Amino acid sequence: MSNICVIGTGYVGLVTGTCFADLGNQVTCMDIDPDRIGKLLNGIMPIYEPGLEQLVTQNVQAGRLHFSTDHAQSLANAEFAFIAVGTPSGEEGEADMQYIRSAVESIAEHVDHPIIVVNKSTVPVGTGDLVAEIITRRRGNKPLEFSVVSNPEFLREGSAIIDFMNPDRIVLGSVNKEAANKVAQLYLSLRCPILVTDLRTAEMIKYASNAFLATRISFINEISNMCDELGADVREVALGMGYDKRIGHAFLDAGLGWGGSCFPKDVKALAHMAVLHGTHPQLLQAVMEINRNQRRRVVMRLRRALGNLNEKVIGVLGLSFKPNTDDIRDSPSLEVIHLLENEGANVRAYDPQAMEATARVIKHITLVKNPYEVADGADALVLATAWNEFKQLDFNRIKASMKQAIILDGRNLWDPAQMRHIGFQYIGCGVGASSNGNPQ
Ligand code: UGA
């Protein structure tokens, strides 16, 4: 059993802290935001993450998980200080380091015993060295015995607990192999490959992984746009490619593209790092450009189906950037809504979890209680997020209530043949002619 302090209670920090507590450690999750900690102390989760509330409650009751706003108290007995604070995009696409710096400063200020500082936040390559520098400088002639380990996270929102408990790999980067091995001990019970590297390599593994996944999605979206024109079905193209073990099936779902708090920020930050160091990130630029265009394409295709969008009523199903989360950061759905409104459309939307978050950001948006209200009187319906709830709807009822039976399936969630049989003009993403000889 180890004593762990996790700084930052976003979805990474909170999930990491809670899971470490569940593995039997003593964990304090600390955050400078008193509202967040107040909520957590009252058993209220600041984010929607399946299974999190129950796991937090169990571990608080077992006396292994604590919450605090107090640095000194949280770090008092910690052998490990995990940093899991945000690194939002700065003005040029660079990662904004202010929260990392201030977390490191507080460790330097409040710790007086040997400690391993573990960085979980996604940070520019070279940050591990910067962390060591900040601590050393800050302590001056009262040196602290510490090591820095980079331990990037690979958790997906919506399945973060399952991902934590069943990792494909753990990556640990450090100049101090003994410190990396101590961090490795925390993960031993998860029985997965543990890769120990130097600091910079571990930091790069994180960026390269996210950028590669984003590249796969943009790649299949480019193929999907060609499928639209050439009459092939991208879903079967992806399947056929995926059986090749060198390619695999994951992250080849064509649609509105990638969003969220990670891919957009990380691909941008990696490209920014490349430029800063004199290399030309032409692939990453194309990956981002393709992704932007997927959102614009929706509007273009609706325009083609409806003539012009002025005063047209467009229903949008799904607001979060992907299913099983209430996160709307860089959500393709919100961008599509913005573009539709720009063309004069009246948008009406529904999401199972993300309505509150959306109402805070888009004040004027019309949010309704269910998918049927979205469809009622609409000129077209856009499926933007592939929530399970949208898979099985009463499509005859939906068709009967719409002004024009046009659906744009932005996630290829529905069966084109079934939709066309019901009488919809179905517009998918790259499903081409194979569905019914009716390419869009
Ligand atoms: C992503 C990575 O998958 C995690 O490994 C990583 O830890 C995390 O970022 C992070 O850096 O914190 P996440 O942002 O939660 O996780 O979401 P994903 O499930 O990866 O999906 C990202 C976006 O890609 C979503 O908008 C999703 O709809 C889209 N997507 C995904 C597709 O359009 N097609 C696909 O085939 C897969």
Coordinates of N, CA and C and ligand atoms in Angstrom, one line a residue, residues 11-12 49 122 152-159 163 169 206 209-210 213-214 216-218 220-221 249-266 291 295 320-323 325 327 329-332 384-386 410-411, ligand 1:
Y11 N -11.1 14.7 -15.2 CA -11.5 13.2 -15.3 C -10.3 12.4 -15.2
V12 N -9.1 12.8 -15.6 CA -7.9 12.0 -15.5 C -7.5 11.9 -14.0
E49 N -19.1 10.2 -15.7 CA -18.2 9.2 -16.1 C -18.8 7.9 -15.6
T122 N -0.8 15.7 -20.2 CA -0.1 15.7 -21.5 C 0.7 17.0 -21.7
P152 N 2.3 9.0 -18.9 CA 1.2 9.5 -19.7 C -0.1 8.6 -19.5
E153 N -1.2 9.2 -19.7 CA -2.5 8.4 -19.5 C -3.1 8.1 -20.9
F154 N -3.7 7.0 -21.0 CA -4.4 6.6 -22.2 C -5.9 6.3 -22.0
L155 N -6.4 7.0 -21.0 CA -7.9 6.8 -20.7 C -8.8 7.5 -21.7
R156 N -9.8 6.8 -22.1 CA -10.9 7.4 -22.9 C -12.0 7.9 -22.0
E157 N -12.5 9.1 -22.3 CA -13.7 9.5 -21.5 C -14.8 8.6 -21.8
G158 N -15.6 8.3 -20.8 CA -16.7 7.4 -21.0 C -16.4 5.9 -20.7
S159 N -15.1 5.6 -20.8 CA -14.7 4.2 -20.4 C -13.4 4.3 -19.6
D163 N -10.7 1.4 -18.7 CA -9.3 1.6 -19.4 C -8.2 1.6 -18.3
R169 N -1.0 -0.9 -22.0 CA 0.4 -0.8 -21.5 C 0.5 0.4 -20.6
K206 N 3.0 9.7 -25.8 CA 1.6 10.2 -25.6 C 1.1 10.9 -26.8
S209 N 0.8 8.8 -29.9 CA -0.4 7.9 -29.9 C -1.7 8.6 -30.2
N210 N -1.9 9.7 -29.6 CA -3.1 10.5 -29.9 C -3.1 11.0 -31.4
L213 N -3.9 8.0 -33.7 CA -5.4 7.7 -33.7 C -6.2 8.7 -34.5
A214 N -5.9 10.0 -34.3 CA -6.6 11.0 -35.0 C -6.3 10.9 -36.5
R216 N -5.7 8.0 -38.1 CA -6.5 6.9 -38.6 C -7.9 7.4 -39.0
I217 N -8.5 8.2 -38.1 CA -9.9 8.7 -38.3 C -9.9 9.6 -39.5
S218 N -9.0 10.5 -39.6 CA -9.0 11.4 -40.8 C -8.7 10.6 -42.1
I220 N -9.7 7.5 -42.7 CA -10.9 6.8 -43.1 C -11.9 7.8 -43.6
N221 N -11.9 9.0 -43.0 CA -12.9 10.0 -43.5 C -12.5 10.4 -44.9
H249 N -9.0 -3.3 -36.6 CA -10.3 -2.7 -36.8 C -10.6 -1.3 -36.1
A250 N -9.8 -1.1 -35.0 CA -10.2 0.1 -34.2 C -10.0 1.4 -34.9
F251 N -10.8 2.4 -34.5 CA -10.6 3.8 -34.9 C -10.7 3.9 -36.5
L252 N -11.6 3.2 -37.1 CA -11.8 3.3 -38.5 C -13.3 3.6 -38.8
D253 N -14.0 4.3 -37.8 CA -15.4 4.6 -38.0 C -15.4 6.0 -38.7
A254 N -15.9 6.0 -39.9 CA -16.0 7.3 -40.6 C -17.2 8.1 -40.1
G255 N -17.2 9.4 -40.2 CA -18.3 10.2 -39.8 C -17.9 11.7 -39.6
L256 N -18.4 12.3 -38.6 CA -18.2 13.8 -38.4 C -16.8 14.1 -37.9
G257 N -16.0 13.0 -37.6 CA -14.6 13.3 -37.2 C -14.4 13.4 -35.7
W258 N -13.2 13.7 -35.4 CA -12.8 13.6 -33.9 C -12.9 15.0 -33.3
G259 N -13.3 15.0 -32.0 CA -13.4 16.2 -31.2 C -12.9 15.9 -29.8
G260 N -13.4 16.6 -28.8 CA -13.1 16.3 -27.4 C -12.0 17.2 -26.9
S261 N -11.6 16.8 -25.7 CA -10.6 17.7 -25.0 C -9.2 17.3 -25.3
C262 N -9.0 16.2 -26.0 CA -7.6 15.6 -26.2 C -7.1 15.7 -27.6
F263 N -7.7 15.0 -28.5 CA -7.2 14.9 -29.9 C -6.9 16.3 -30.5
P264 N -7.9 17.2 -30.5 CA -7.7 18.5 -31.1 C -6.5 19.3 -30.5
K265 N -6.5 19.3 -29.2 CA -5.5 20.0 -28.5 C -4.1 19.4 -28.7
D266 N -4.1 18.0 -28.6 CA -2.8 17.4 -28.7 C -2.2 17.4 -30.1
N291 N -10.2 16.9 -40.8 CA -11.2 16.9 -39.7 C -12.1 18.1 -39.7
R295 N -16.9 18.5 -40.8 CA -17.9 19.3 -40.2 C -18.6 20.2 -41.3
S320 N -22.7 16.0 -27.3 CA -21.4 15.6 -26.7 C -20.4 15.2 -27.8
F321 N -19.1 15.3 -27.6 CA -18.2 15.0 -28.7 C -18.2 13.5 -29.0
K322 N -18.7 12.7 -28.1 CA -18.8 11.2 -28.4 C -19.8 10.7 -27.4
P323 N -20.3 9.5 -27.5 CA -21.3 9.0 -26.6 C -20.7 8.7 -25.2
T325 N -20.6 10.5 -22.5 CA -19.9 11.6 -21.8 C -20.8 12.9 -21.9
D327 N -19.2 15.7 -22.1 CA -18.2 16.7 -22.5 C -18.5 17.2 -23.9
R329 N -16.5 19.7 -25.2 CA -15.3 20.4 -25.7 C -15.0 20.0 -27.1
D330 N -14.8 21.0 -28.0 CA -14.6 20.8 -29.4 C -15.4 19.7 -30.0
S331 N -16.7 19.7 -29.7 CA -17.6 18.7 -30.2 C -18.0 19.0 -31.6
P332 N -17.8 18.0 -32.5 CA -18.2 18.2 -33.9 C -19.7 18.7 -34.0
A384 N -25.5 13.4 -34.8 CA -24.1 13.9 -34.7 C -23.3 13.1 -33.7
T385 N -24.0 12.4 -32.7 CA -23.3 11.6 -31.7 C -23.9 10.3 -31.6
A386 N -23.1 9.2 -31.6 CA -23.7 7.9 -31.7 C -24.1 7.3 -30.4
G410 N -24.5 11.3 -39.4 CA -23.1 11.7 -39.3 C -22.2 10.7 -38.6
R411 N -22.8 9.6 -38.2 CA -21.9 8.5 -37.5 C -22.2 7.1 -38.1
Ligands
UGA1 C1 -8.5 10.0 -26.4 C2 -7.7 8.7 -26.6 O1 -8.4 7.7 -27.2 C3 -7.2 8.2 -25.2 O2 -6.3 7.1 -25.3 C4 -6.4 9.4 -24.5 O3 -6.0 9.0 -23.2 C5 -7.3 10.6 -24.4 O4 -7.8 11.0 -25.7 C6 -6.5 11.7 -23.8 O5 -5.5 12.1 -24.4 O6 -6.8 12.1 -22.7 P1 -11.1 10.5 -25.8 O7 -10.8 12.0 -26.2 O8 -11.8 10.3 -24.5 O9 -9.7 9.7 -25.7 O10 -11.9 10.0 -27.0 P2 -11.9 8.8 -28.1 O11 -12.7 7.7 -27.7 O12 -10.5 8.5 -28.4 O13 -12.6 9.6 -29.3 C7 -12.0 10.8 -29.8 C8 -12.9 11.3 -31.0 O14 -12.7 10.5 -32.1 C9 -14.4 11.3 -30.7 O15 -14.9 12.6 -31.2 C10 -14.9 10.2 -31.5 O16 -16.3 10.3 -31.9 C11 -14.0 10.2 -32.7 N1 -13.8 8.9 -33.3 C12 -13.3 7.8 -32.7 C13 -14.2 8.7 -34.7 O17 -14.7 9.7 -35.3 N2 -14.0 7.5 -35.3 C14 -13.5 6.5 -34.6 O18 -13.3 5.4 -35.3 C15 -13.1 6.6 -33.3

